[in-house]
Amino acid sequence: MKTLNINLGDRSYPIYIGQKLLSNKEIFHQHAKAESIAIVTNDTVAPLYLNILMDNLGKNKKIIPIILPDGEVYKNLDTLNLIYDALLKNKAGRDVLLIALGGGVVGDICGFAAASFMRGVDFIQIPTTLLSQVDSSVGGKTGINHRLGKNMVGAFYQPKCVVVDIDLLNTLPQRELSAGLAEVIKYGLIRDLEFFNWLEAHIEQLVNKDSARLIEAIERSCINKAEVVEADELESDKNIRATLNLGHTFGHAIENEMGYGKWLHGEAVAAGIVMAAYMSKELGWLTAQDYLRIIQLIELVGLPISPPKISEEKFIDLMLSDKKTKGNQINLVLQTSIGKAVLINEYDPEILSKTLNHNFS
Ligand code: NAD
Ligand code: GLY
């Protein structure tokens, strides 16, 4: 097992990465001491892993399983209320521990429940998708969607630890694994050229779920994420944490327009990364050769390299409702090279227009 640490003063915590961690006694003995523990999961993950976790937590605790309906469409206020209902019905107090057992949807909503229930209770992340293992479980962004926009309601709230068990990926559908690889590639693109080179060399093994390679990719992703979060926990510097949103402004527009869940988050991000790379190339920042390298890697994963058909007007409208938008200016994370990204708000609008009208297929 590998242990990384996120150093955030009194909000510091470890990330454990390895195999068979869901049944690892020491981790849960150390981090799940509470008498009362609520496990928030969903109706896909519960039949696979809930019993293993409950058995590992021991018989002497009060365990409250909270099984939510599966899907991005349920990452909303009504579902959040189901968590509060279950906690209150079971007379949970400020000493309850919440455990998120699931992908990014469960992690985000459980984290926000932990941030807000009785003004904040402890929680642990057990991410069960690749995307949540390399991104959403680490760094403390929690929240839910609003019908007018994705992730519009939430809080920064750090977990007490993150348990990344790669064995849980054995049951993950291939399409979901590929979606997670979009966020892995993102780290190489925004700040780690060496990692991008490594990904080009090992992408086939990652797609085929080679355990050793997966552990290495997750570890390198989490190290990158940890460094970014340590430098800018609350996303207050426009050139640090905000760069994690490479491809996301375009991607969120795609997700919103298509209806949550039709395009997976990682798929929309992949198409968004290609759009950002194209725009960077057109601005003269990225070479044509590097643009092609990005497209090739994304294609090898089987991810989309072109957005669905959305008019320029609609795209702009959707992007204007993104959280990164200030006034009428759409802020975008673009590449200055492979391994370097910046958030910019001044660019030739003609180039954005060209990007939105480009035929990527
Ligand atoms: P998800 O949580 O919807 O999981 C994808 C699907 O896989 C679901 O159907 C789920 O039930 C299923 N599943 C999960 N684990 C499984 C397993 N081990 N075996 C079989 N099936 C399994 O999607 P996701 O891609 O994990 O997360 C996407 C969400 O994460 C979005 O809501 C996005 O906004 C959010 N996100 C948050 C952050 C953050 O920093 N908080 C970062 C990136 C993404
Ligand atoms: N996934 C973006 C962030 O954590 O900031």
mmCIF file of C-alpha atoms and ligand atoms in Angstrom:
data_model
loop_
_atom_site.group_PDB
_atom_site.id
_atom_site.type_symbol
_atom_site.label_atom_id
_atom_site.label_comp_id
_atom_site.label_asym_id
_atom_site.label_seq_id
_atom_site.Cartn_x
_atom_site.Cartn_y
_atom_site.Cartn_z
ATOM 1 C CA MET A 1 0.000 0.000 0.000
ATOM 2 C CA LYS A 2 1.202 3.517 -0.801
ATOM 3 C CA THR A 3 0.373 6.474 1.397
ATOM 4 C CA LEU A 4 0.356 10.074 0.178
ATOM 5 C CA ASN A 5 -0.380 13.037 2.383
ATOM 6 C CA ILE A 6 -2.323 16.159 1.623
ATOM 7 C CA ASN A 7 -0.767 18.866 3.758
ATOM 8 C CA LEU A 8 -3.351 21.458 4.702
ATOM 9 C CA GLY A 9 -2.497 22.246 8.318
ATOM 10 C CA ASP A 10 -5.215 20.965 10.630
ATOM 11 C CA ARG A 11 -7.166 19.725 7.592
ATOM 12 C CA SER A 12 -4.327 17.422 6.442
ATOM 13 C CA TYR A 13 -5.138 13.811 5.584
ATOM 14 C CA PRO A 14 -3.695 10.654 4.050
ATOM 15 C CA ILE A 15 -4.604 9.029 0.747
ATOM 16 C CA TYR A 16 -4.087 5.249 0.810
ATOM 17 C CA ILE A 17 -3.627 3.581 -2.580
ATOM 18 C CA GLY A 18 -3.436 -0.174 -3.110
ATOM 19 C CA GLN A 19 -5.312 -3.461 -3.335
ATOM 20 C CA LYS A 20 -7.703 -5.168 -0.880
ATOM 21 C CA LEU A 21 -8.030 -1.923 1.077
ATOM 22 C CA LEU A 22 -11.794 -2.198 1.588
ATOM 23 C CA SER A 23 -11.123 -5.082 3.937
ATOM 24 C CA ASN A 24 -7.968 -3.578 5.442
ATOM 25 C CA LYS A 25 -8.426 -3.642 9.240
ATOM 26 C CA GLU A 26 -5.781 -1.082 10.230
ATOM 27 C CA ILE A 27 -7.053 1.752 8.047
ATOM 28 C CA PHE A 28 -10.594 1.526 9.392
ATOM 29 C CA HIS A 29 -9.469 0.872 12.944
ATOM 30 C CA GLN A 30 -7.502 4.111 12.781
ATOM 31 C CA HIS A 31 -9.956 6.330 10.895
ATOM 32 C CA ALA A 32 -13.416 4.931 11.683
ATOM 33 C CA LYS A 33 -13.448 5.073 15.472
ATOM 34 C CA ALA A 34 -16.925 6.673 15.700
ATOM 35 C CA GLU A 35 -19.687 4.629 17.358
ATOM 36 C CA SER A 36 -22.166 5.696 14.735
ATOM 37 C CA ILE A 37 -21.252 5.483 11.044
ATOM 38 C CA ALA A 38 -23.434 6.290 8.026
ATOM 39 C CA ILE A 39 -22.328 4.742 4.735
ATOM 40 C CA VAL A 40 -23.623 6.730 1.782
ATOM 41 C CA THR A 41 -23.628 4.691 -1.419
ATOM 42 C CA ASN A 42 -25.917 3.954 -4.360
ATOM 43 C CA ASP A 43 -28.007 1.049 -5.631
ATOM 44 C CA THR A 44 -25.293 -0.085 -8.091
ATOM 45 C CA VAL A 45 -22.341 -0.041 -5.707
ATOM 46 C CA ALA A 46 -24.183 -1.288 -2.594
ATOM 47 C CA PRO A 47 -24.776 -4.879 -3.826
ATOM 48 C CA LEU A 48 -21.093 -5.103 -4.811
ATOM 49 C CA TYR A 49 -19.265 -3.644 -1.820
ATOM 50 C CA LEU A 50 -21.488 -2.518 1.049
ATOM 51 C CA ASN A 51 -21.335 -5.802 2.985
ATOM 52 C CA ILE A 52 -17.539 -6.049 2.721
ATOM 53 C CA LEU A 53 -17.213 -2.574 4.206
ATOM 54 C CA MET A 54 -19.832 -3.179 6.919
ATOM 55 C CA ASP A 55 -18.116 -6.422 7.957
ATOM 56 C CA ASN A 56 -14.804 -4.611 8.176
ATOM 57 C CA LEU A 57 -16.223 -1.837 10.377
ATOM 58 C CA GLY A 58 -17.107 -4.395 13.055
ATOM 59 C CA LYS A 59 -20.245 -5.554 14.847
ATOM 60 C CA ASN A 60 -20.189 -3.141 17.779
ATOM 61 C CA LYS A 61 -21.003 -0.018 15.842
ATOM 62 C CA LYS A 62 -24.272 1.492 14.793
ATOM 63 C CA ILE A 63 -24.092 1.396 10.996
ATOM 64 C CA ILE A 64 -26.599 3.409 8.964
ATOM 65 C CA PRO A 65 -26.538 2.376 5.283
ATOM 66 C CA ILE A 66 -27.949 5.113 3.036
ATOM 67 C CA ILE A 67 -28.520 3.777 -0.463
ATOM 68 C CA LEU A 68 -29.252 6.500 -3.025
ATOM 69 C CA PRO A 69 -30.553 6.079 -6.560
ATOM 70 C CA ASP A 70 -27.657 5.868 -9.030
ATOM 71 C CA GLY A 71 -26.980 8.686 -11.464
ATOM 72 C CA GLU A 72 -25.811 12.236 -12.039
ATOM 73 C CA VAL A 73 -29.481 13.303 -12.307
ATOM 74 C CA TYR A 74 -29.834 12.468 -8.599
ATOM 75 C CA LYS A 75 -26.958 14.714 -7.496
ATOM 76 C CA ASN A 76 -29.491 17.254 -6.291
ATOM 77 C CA LEU A 77 -31.218 18.775 -3.298
ATOM 78 C CA ASP A 78 -33.921 16.076 -3.101
ATOM 79 C CA THR A 79 -31.318 13.319 -2.813
ATOM 80 C CA LEU A 80 -29.270 15.338 -0.331
ATOM 81 C CA ASN A 81 -32.417 15.535 1.764
ATOM 82 C CA LEU A 82 -32.640 11.714 1.777
ATOM 83 C CA ILE A 83 -29.273 11.688 3.558
ATOM 84 C CA TYR A 84 -30.389 14.256 6.158
ATOM 85 C CA ASP A 85 -33.657 12.299 6.633
ATOM 86 C CA ALA A 86 -31.817 9.029 7.282
ATOM 87 C CA LEU A 87 -29.349 10.671 9.672
ATOM 88 C CA LEU A 88 -32.074 12.411 11.670
ATOM 89 C CA LYS A 89 -34.372 9.355 11.752
ATOM 90 C CA ASN A 90 -31.453 7.377 13.163
ATOM 91 C CA LYS A 91 -30.767 10.100 15.722
ATOM 92 C CA ALA A 92 -27.268 10.726 14.400
ATOM 93 C CA GLY A 93 -25.430 13.454 16.288
ATOM 94 C CA ARG A 94 -22.353 15.577 15.698
ATOM 95 C CA ASP A 95 -20.163 12.540 16.374
ATOM 96 C CA VAL A 96 -21.500 10.552 13.398
ATOM 97 C CA LEU A 97 -18.932 9.610 10.736
ATOM 98 C CA LEU A 98 -20.052 9.623 7.097
ATOM 99 C CA ILE A 99 -18.380 7.317 4.588
ATOM 100 C CA ALA A 100 -18.826 7.930 0.853
ATOM 101 C CA LEU A 101 -18.685 4.577 -0.948
ATOM 102 C CA GLY A 102 -19.095 5.270 -4.649
ATOM 103 C CA GLY A 103 -18.024 7.370 -7.601
ATOM 104 C CA GLY A 104 -17.853 11.134 -7.862
ATOM 105 C CA VAL A 105 -21.604 11.594 -7.571
ATOM 106 C CA VAL A 106 -21.785 9.795 -4.212
ATOM 107 C CA GLY A 107 -18.536 11.435 -3.045
ATOM 108 C CA ASP A 108 -19.683 14.959 -3.902
ATOM 109 C CA ILE A 109 -23.128 14.625 -2.339
ATOM 110 C CA CYS A 110 -21.923 12.750 0.755
ATOM 111 C CA GLY A 111 -19.155 15.313 1.230
ATOM 112 C CA PHE A 112 -21.668 18.141 1.077
ATOM 113 C CA ALA A 113 -23.944 16.313 3.521
ATOM 114 C CA ALA A 114 -20.938 16.004 5.868
ATOM 115 C CA ALA A 115 -20.090 19.704 5.425
ATOM 116 C CA SER A 116 -23.615 20.816 6.263
ATOM 117 C CA PHE A 117 -25.150 18.247 8.654
ATOM 118 C CA MET A 118 -25.109 19.805 12.127
ATOM 119 C CA ARG A 119 -22.651 22.397 10.718
ATOM 120 C CA GLY A 120 -20.079 19.760 9.829
ATOM 121 C CA VAL A 121 -19.256 16.152 10.703
ATOM 122 C CA ASP A 122 -16.288 13.948 9.765
ATOM 123 C CA PHE A 123 -16.272 11.972 6.545
ATOM 124 C CA ILE A 124 -14.127 9.470 4.661
ATOM 125 C CA GLN A 125 -13.939 9.017 0.903
ATOM 126 C CA ILE A 126 -13.845 5.511 -0.584
ATOM 127 C CA PRO A 127 -13.901 6.294 -4.308
ATOM 128 C CA THR A 128 -14.997 3.386 -6.508
ATOM 129 C CA THR A 129 -14.485 4.794 -10.023
ATOM 130 C CA LEU A 130 -11.180 5.756 -11.612
ATOM 131 C CA LEU A 131 -12.391 9.333 -11.992
ATOM 132 C CA SER A 132 -13.192 9.637 -8.319
ATOM 133 C CA GLN A 133 -9.926 7.917 -7.320
ATOM 134 C CA VAL A 134 -7.770 10.418 -9.221
ATOM 135 C CA ASP A 135 -9.803 13.557 -8.854
ATOM 136 C CA SER A 136 -13.103 14.077 -7.081
ATOM 137 C CA SER A 137 -12.313 12.306 -3.785
ATOM 138 C CA VAL A 138 -9.194 14.418 -3.263
ATOM 139 C CA GLY A 139 -9.181 18.131 -2.517
ATOM 140 C CA GLY A 140 -12.428 18.810 -0.710
ATOM 141 C CA LYS A 141 -14.772 20.075 -3.398
ATOM 142 C CA THR A 142 -18.240 18.844 -2.457
ATOM 143 C CA GLY A 143 -21.642 19.739 -3.774
ATOM 144 C CA ILE A 144 -24.736 19.137 -5.846
ATOM 145 C CA ASN A 145 -26.164 20.300 -9.155
ATOM 146 C CA HIS A 146 -28.875 22.916 -9.588
ATOM 147 C CA ARG A 147 -31.289 22.712 -12.498
ATOM 148 C CA LEU A 148 -29.661 25.899 -13.832
ATOM 149 C CA GLY A 149 -26.106 24.619 -13.620
ATOM 150 C CA LYS A 150 -23.726 21.864 -12.597
ATOM 151 C CA ASN A 151 -22.083 21.877 -9.144
ATOM 152 C CA MET A 152 -23.670 25.252 -8.393
ATOM 153 C CA VAL A 153 -24.297 24.532 -4.701
ATOM 154 C CA GLY A 154 -21.510 23.206 -2.503
ATOM 155 C CA ALA A 155 -18.674 23.718 -0.061
ATOM 156 C CA PHE A 156 -14.954 23.159 0.295
ATOM 157 C CA TYR A 157 -14.781 20.460 2.952
ATOM 158 C CA GLN A 158 -11.878 18.045 3.332
ATOM 159 C CA PRO A 159 -12.307 14.347 4.214
ATOM 160 C CA LYS A 160 -10.399 12.690 7.081
ATOM 161 C CA CYS A 161 -8.831 10.180 4.693
ATOM 162 C CA VAL A 162 -9.210 8.776 1.180
ATOM 163 C CA VAL A 163 -9.059 5.008 0.591
ATOM 164 C CA VAL A 164 -8.266 4.129 -3.029
ATOM 165 C CA ASP A 165 -8.705 0.379 -3.564
ATOM 166 C CA ILE A 166 -7.988 -0.413 -7.209
ATOM 167 C CA ASP A 167 -9.611 -3.854 -6.897
ATOM 168 C CA LEU A 168 -12.956 -2.021 -6.898
ATOM 169 C CA LEU A 169 -12.281 -1.070 -10.522
ATOM 170 C CA ASN A 170 -12.685 -4.748 -11.537
ATOM 171 C CA THR A 171 -16.453 -4.273 -11.704
ATOM 172 C CA LEU A 172 -16.315 -0.822 -13.297
ATOM 173 C CA PRO A 173 -17.676 -0.695 -16.874
ATOM 174 C CA GLN A 174 -14.983 0.003 -19.494
ATOM 175 C CA ARG A 175 -16.698 3.226 -20.579
ATOM 176 C CA GLU A 176 -16.419 4.571 -17.015
ATOM 177 C CA LEU A 177 -12.745 3.602 -16.836
ATOM 178 C CA SER A 178 -12.072 5.531 -20.040
ATOM 179 C CA ALA A 179 -13.936 8.546 -18.663
ATOM 180 C CA GLY A 180 -11.608 8.479 -15.634
ATOM 181 C CA LEU A 181 -8.578 8.395 -17.917
ATOM 182 C CA ALA A 182 -9.623 11.806 -19.277
ATOM 183 C CA GLU A 183 -8.884 13.333 -15.850
ATOM 184 C CA VAL A 184 -5.610 11.376 -15.628
ATOM 185 C CA ILE A 185 -4.501 12.799 -18.989
ATOM 186 C CA LYS A 186 -5.523 16.243 -17.754
ATOM 187 C CA TYR A 187 -2.779 16.212 -15.077
ATOM 188 C CA GLY A 188 -0.131 15.512 -17.710
ATOM 189 C CA LEU A 189 -1.469 18.304 -19.872
ATOM 190 C CA ILE A 190 -1.701 21.024 -17.247
ATOM 191 C CA ARG A 191 1.484 20.474 -15.234
ATOM 192 C CA ASP A 192 3.415 17.262 -15.849
ATOM 193 C CA LEU A 193 4.987 16.689 -19.259
ATOM 194 C CA GLU A 194 6.891 13.645 -17.988
ATOM 195 C CA PHE A 195 3.641 12.050 -16.863
ATOM 196 C CA PHE A 196 2.078 12.791 -20.264
ATOM 197 C CA ASN A 197 5.030 11.037 -21.960
ATOM 198 C CA TRP A 198 4.587 8.088 -19.567
ATOM 199 C CA LEU A 199 0.878 7.935 -20.390
ATOM 200 C CA GLU A 200 1.609 7.795 -24.116
ATOM 201 C CA ALA A 201 3.861 4.801 -23.455
ATOM 202 C CA HIS A 202 1.462 2.931 -21.146
ATOM 203 C CA ILE A 203 -2.023 3.868 -22.253
ATOM 204 C CA GLU A 204 -2.875 0.408 -23.576
ATOM 205 C CA GLN A 205 -2.012 -1.222 -20.246
ATOM 206 C CA LEU A 206 -4.134 1.337 -18.432
ATOM 207 C CA VAL A 207 -7.120 0.713 -20.698
ATOM 208 C CA ASN A 208 -6.639 -3.021 -19.968
ATOM 209 C CA LYS A 209 -6.643 -2.355 -16.184
ATOM 210 C CA ASP A 210 -3.075 -3.543 -15.541
ATOM 211 C CA SER A 211 -2.859 -3.287 -11.732
ATOM 212 C CA ALA A 212 0.701 -2.012 -11.369
ATOM 213 C CA ARG A 213 0.237 0.624 -14.070
ATOM 214 C CA LEU A 214 -3.090 1.705 -12.608
ATOM 215 C CA ILE A 215 -1.525 2.179 -9.184
ATOM 216 C CA GLU A 216 1.267 4.236 -10.721
ATOM 217 C CA ALA A 217 -1.146 6.386 -12.759
ATOM 218 C CA ILE A 218 -3.400 6.967 -9.745
ATOM 219 C CA GLU A 219 -0.461 7.792 -7.505
ATOM 220 C CA ARG A 220 1.021 10.263 -10.011
ATOM 221 C CA SER A 221 -2.410 11.844 -10.528
ATOM 222 C CA CYS A 222 -3.017 12.180 -6.782
ATOM 223 C CA ILE A 223 0.450 13.678 -6.249
ATOM 224 C CA ASN A 224 -0.354 16.297 -8.879
ATOM 225 C CA LYS A 225 -3.764 16.964 -7.385
ATOM 226 C CA ALA A 226 -2.314 17.182 -3.862
ATOM 227 C CA GLU A 227 0.325 19.721 -4.941
ATOM 228 C CA VAL A 228 -2.294 21.874 -6.624
ATOM 229 C CA VAL A 229 -4.707 21.734 -3.681
ATOM 230 C CA GLU A 230 -1.921 22.462 -1.191
ATOM 231 C CA ALA A 231 -0.956 25.549 -3.212
ATOM 232 C CA ASP A 232 -4.493 26.858 -3.653
ATOM 233 C CA GLU A 233 -7.056 25.015 -1.527
ATOM 234 C CA LEU A 234 -9.909 27.459 -2.170
ATOM 235 C CA GLU A 235 -9.205 28.192 -5.832
ATOM 236 C CA SER A 236 -8.374 31.791 -5.079
ATOM 237 C CA ASP A 237 -5.383 32.126 -7.410
ATOM 238 C CA LYS A 238 -6.497 32.071 -11.009
ATOM 239 C CA ASN A 239 -3.478 30.156 -12.244
ATOM 240 C CA ILE A 240 -3.335 27.287 -9.773
ATOM 241 C CA ARG A 241 -6.389 25.180 -8.825
ATOM 242 C CA ALA A 242 -8.450 26.722 -11.615
ATOM 243 C CA THR A 243 -6.198 24.994 -14.166
ATOM 244 C CA LEU A 244 -7.640 21.648 -13.009
ATOM 245 C CA ASN A 245 -10.652 22.753 -15.002
ATOM 246 C CA LEU A 246 -8.909 22.251 -18.346
ATOM 247 C CA GLY A 247 -11.641 21.190 -20.787
ATOM 248 C CA HIS A 248 -14.331 21.663 -18.147
ATOM 249 C CA THR A 249 -15.905 24.933 -19.350
ATOM 250 C CA PHE A 250 -16.539 23.383 -22.767
ATOM 251 C CA GLY A 251 -17.292 20.035 -21.075
ATOM 252 C CA HIS A 252 -19.867 21.394 -18.620
ATOM 253 C CA ALA A 253 -21.647 23.099 -21.514
ATOM 254 C CA ILE A 254 -21.818 19.731 -23.299
ATOM 255 C CA GLU A 255 -23.098 17.952 -20.177
ATOM 256 C CA ASN A 256 -25.728 20.623 -19.519
ATOM 257 C CA GLU A 257 -26.959 20.698 -23.098
ATOM 258 C CA MET A 258 -27.136 16.921 -23.519
ATOM 259 C CA GLY A 259 -28.820 16.377 -20.128
ATOM 260 C CA TYR A 260 -26.834 15.163 -17.131
ATOM 261 C CA GLY A 261 -25.614 11.605 -17.546
ATOM 262 C CA LYS A 262 -26.018 11.217 -21.355
ATOM 263 C CA TRP A 263 -22.401 12.142 -21.863
ATOM 264 C CA LEU A 264 -20.250 10.987 -18.953
ATOM 265 C CA HIS A 265 -18.374 13.778 -17.175
ATOM 266 C CA GLY A 266 -15.001 12.424 -18.371
ATOM 267 C CA GLU A 267 -16.259 12.095 -21.953
ATOM 268 C CA ALA A 268 -17.415 15.719 -22.005
ATOM 269 C CA VAL A 269 -14.082 16.758 -20.462
ATOM 270 C CA ALA A 270 -12.191 14.803 -23.168
ATOM 271 C CA ALA A 271 -14.017 16.648 -25.960
ATOM 272 C CA GLY A 272 -13.475 19.885 -23.997
ATOM 273 C CA ILE A 273 -9.735 19.187 -23.734
ATOM 274 C CA VAL A 274 -9.555 18.780 -27.522
ATOM 275 C CA MET A 275 -11.464 22.047 -28.007
ATOM 276 C CA ALA A 276 -9.126 23.856 -25.604
ATOM 277 C CA ALA A 277 -6.112 22.381 -27.409
ATOM 278 C CA TYR A 278 -7.485 23.487 -30.776
ATOM 279 C CA MET A 279 -8.055 27.008 -29.496
ATOM 280 C CA SER A 280 -4.548 27.067 -27.990
ATOM 281 C CA LYS A 281 -3.138 25.995 -31.353
ATOM 282 C CA GLU A 282 -5.119 28.696 -33.155
ATOM 283 C CA LEU A 283 -3.783 31.285 -30.680
ATOM 284 C CA GLY A 284 -0.281 30.172 -31.658
ATOM 285 C CA TRP A 285 0.534 28.705 -28.218
ATOM 286 C CA LEU A 286 0.477 24.998 -28.986
ATOM 287 C CA THR A 287 2.277 23.419 -31.930
ATOM 288 C CA ALA A 288 0.268 21.453 -34.489
ATOM 289 C CA GLN A 289 2.345 18.414 -33.513
ATOM 290 C CA ASP A 290 1.432 18.684 -29.823
ATOM 291 C CA TYR A 291 -2.214 19.189 -30.765
ATOM 292 C CA LEU A 292 -2.066 15.896 -32.672
ATOM 293 C CA ARG A 293 -0.373 14.112 -29.745
ATOM 294 C CA ILE A 294 -3.262 15.155 -27.496
ATOM 295 C CA ILE A 295 -5.900 13.959 -29.961
ATOM 296 C CA GLN A 296 -4.091 10.652 -30.500
ATOM 297 C CA LEU A 297 -3.852 9.878 -26.790
ATOM 298 C CA ILE A 298 -7.517 10.675 -26.213
ATOM 299 C CA GLU A 299 -8.519 8.550 -29.222
ATOM 300 C CA LEU A 300 -6.461 5.589 -27.945
ATOM 301 C CA VAL A 301 -8.538 5.636 -24.775
ATOM 302 C CA GLY A 302 -11.702 5.517 -26.895
ATOM 303 C CA LEU A 303 -12.885 8.911 -25.682
ATOM 304 C CA PRO A 304 -14.718 11.426 -27.884
ATOM 305 C CA ILE A 305 -12.523 13.963 -29.673
ATOM 306 C CA SER A 306 -15.399 16.082 -30.947
ATOM 307 C CA PRO A 307 -18.338 17.735 -29.187
ATOM 308 C CA PRO A 308 -21.937 16.968 -30.123
ATOM 309 C CA LYS A 309 -23.595 19.427 -32.485
ATOM 310 C CA ILE A 310 -24.378 22.552 -30.462
ATOM 311 C CA SER A 311 -24.788 25.977 -32.088
ATOM 312 C CA GLU A 312 -22.222 28.663 -31.267
ATOM 313 C CA GLU A 313 -24.917 30.811 -29.691
ATOM 314 C CA LYS A 314 -26.074 27.981 -27.417
ATOM 315 C CA PHE A 315 -22.507 27.015 -26.493
ATOM 316 C CA ILE A 316 -21.730 30.609 -25.480
ATOM 317 C CA ASP A 317 -24.936 30.815 -23.496
ATOM 318 C CA LEU A 318 -24.125 27.580 -21.647
ATOM 319 C CA MET A 319 -20.541 28.620 -20.963
ATOM 320 C CA LEU A 320 -21.691 31.968 -19.587
ATOM 321 C CA SER A 321 -23.463 30.108 -16.784
ATOM 322 C CA ASP A 322 -20.200 28.363 -15.782
ATOM 323 C CA LYS A 323 -18.891 29.200 -12.282
ATOM 324 C CA LYS A 324 -15.659 30.537 -13.759
ATOM 325 C CA THR A 325 -17.547 33.206 -15.691
ATOM 326 C CA LYS A 326 -17.208 36.746 -14.390
ATOM 327 C CA GLY A 327 -19.644 39.204 -15.970
ATOM 328 C CA ASN A 328 -19.929 38.473 -19.673
ATOM 329 C CA GLN A 329 -16.384 37.222 -20.085
ATOM 330 C CA ILE A 330 -15.937 33.453 -20.499
ATOM 331 C CA ASN A 331 -12.751 32.417 -18.683
ATOM 332 C CA LEU A 332 -10.998 29.459 -20.261
ATOM 333 C CA VAL A 333 -8.136 27.196 -19.267
ATOM 334 C CA LEU A 334 -5.869 26.858 -22.301
ATOM 335 C CA GLN A 335 -2.522 25.200 -22.992
ATOM 336 C CA THR A 336 0.690 27.098 -23.524
ATOM 337 C CA SER A 337 2.407 23.747 -24.168
ATOM 338 C CA ILE A 338 1.926 20.126 -23.112
ATOM 339 C CA GLY A 339 2.547 20.295 -19.355
ATOM 340 C CA LYS A 340 1.518 23.952 -18.919
ATOM 341 C CA ALA A 341 -1.892 25.581 -18.709
ATOM 342 C CA VAL A 342 -3.258 29.015 -17.799
ATOM 343 C CA LEU A 343 -6.667 30.466 -17.068
ATOM 344 C CA ILE A 344 -7.258 33.371 -19.427
ATOM 345 C CA ASN A 345 -9.992 35.916 -19.891
ATOM 346 C CA GLU A 346 -8.514 37.982 -22.687
ATOM 347 C CA TYR A 347 -8.396 36.407 -26.101
ATOM 348 C CA ASP A 348 -9.547 37.122 -29.629
ATOM 349 C CA PRO A 349 -13.278 36.254 -29.610
ATOM 350 C CA GLU A 350 -12.947 35.261 -33.277
ATOM 351 C CA ILE A 351 -10.754 32.336 -32.209
ATOM 352 C CA LEU A 352 -13.326 31.139 -29.709
ATOM 353 C CA SER A 353 -15.938 31.435 -32.456
ATOM 354 C CA LYS A 354 -13.704 29.458 -34.838
ATOM 355 C CA THR A 355 -13.286 26.752 -32.172
ATOM 356 C CA LEU A 356 -17.019 26.469 -31.570
ATOM 357 C CA ASN A 357 -17.655 26.135 -35.309
ATOM 358 C CA HIS A 358 -14.762 23.802 -36.096
ATOM 359 C CA ASN A 359 -15.548 20.327 -37.400
ATOM 360 C CA PHE A 360 -13.461 18.056 -35.127
ATOM 361 C CA SER A 361 -14.641 14.738 -36.523
HETATM 362 P P1 NAD B 1 -20.492 8.281 -10.984
HETATM 363 O O1 NAD B 1 -20.318 8.568 -9.580
HETATM 364 O O2 NAD B 1 -21.818 8.563 -11.611
HETATM 365 O O3 NAD B 1 -20.118 6.760 -11.270
HETATM 366 C C1 NAD B 1 -20.223 6.257 -12.571
HETATM 367 C C2 NAD B 1 -21.068 4.980 -12.629
HETATM 368 O O4 NAD B 1 -20.286 3.885 -12.187
HETATM 369 C C3 NAD B 1 -22.305 4.997 -11.776
HETATM 370 O O5 NAD B 1 -23.332 4.329 -12.419
HETATM 371 C C4 NAD B 1 -21.844 4.232 -10.532
HETATM 372 O O6 NAD B 1 -22.896 3.669 -9.817
HETATM 373 C C5 NAD B 1 -20.985 3.183 -11.155
HETATM 374 N N1 NAD B 1 -19.959 2.620 -10.296
HETATM 375 C C6 NAD B 1 -19.205 3.300 -9.404
HETATM 376 N N2 NAD B 1 -18.260 2.493 -8.910
HETATM 377 C C7 NAD B 1 -18.429 1.284 -9.492
HETATM 378 C C8 NAD B 1 -17.754 0.060 -9.382
HETATM 379 N N3 NAD B 1 -16.661 -0.071 -8.650
HETATM 380 N N4 NAD B 1 -18.210 -0.975 -10.098
HETATM 381 C C9 NAD B 1 -19.291 -0.831 -10.919
HETATM 382 N N5 NAD B 1 -19.958 0.310 -11.084
HETATM 383 C C10 NAD B 1 -19.524 1.355 -10.372
HETATM 384 O O7 NAD B 1 -19.443 9.090 -11.889
HETATM 385 P P2 NAD B 1 -17.911 9.522 -11.662
HETATM 386 O O8 NAD B 1 -17.337 9.604 -13.016
HETATM 387 O O9 NAD B 1 -17.254 8.700 -10.635
HETATM 388 O O10 NAD B 1 -18.038 10.981 -11.068
HETATM 389 C C11 NAD B 1 -18.613 12.026 -11.801
HETATM 390 C C12 NAD B 1 -19.025 13.088 -10.823
HETATM 391 O O11 NAD B 1 -17.867 13.586 -10.146
HETATM 392 C C13 NAD B 1 -19.676 14.294 -11.465
HETATM 393 O O12 NAD B 1 -20.803 14.638 -10.715
HETATM 394 C C14 NAD B 1 -18.628 15.369 -11.377
HETATM 395 O O13 NAD B 1 -19.187 16.657 -11.290
HETATM 396 C C15 NAD B 1 -17.925 15.001 -10.109
HETATM 397 N N6 NAD B 1 -16.558 15.496 -10.000
HETATM 398 C C16 NAD B 1 -16.217 16.134 -8.851
HETATM 399 C C17 NAD B 1 -14.933 16.603 -8.677
HETATM 400 C C18 NAD B 1 -14.540 17.224 -7.372
HETATM 401 O O14 NAD B 1 -13.439 17.772 -7.278
HETATM 402 N N7 NAD B 1 -15.364 17.148 -6.360
HETATM 403 C C19 NAD B 1 -13.977 16.401 -9.669
HETATM 404 C C20 NAD B 1 -14.343 15.741 -10.838
HETATM 405 C C21 NAD B 1 -15.643 15.282 -10.986
HETATM 406 N N1 GLY B 2 -11.774 18.899 -10.076
HETATM 407 C C1 GLY B 2 -11.412 20.263 -9.923
HETATM 408 C C2 GLY B 2 -10.900 20.615 -8.573
HETATM 409 O O1 GLY B 2 -10.838 19.783 -7.695
HETATM 410 O O2 GLY B 2 -10.565 21.743 -8.342
#
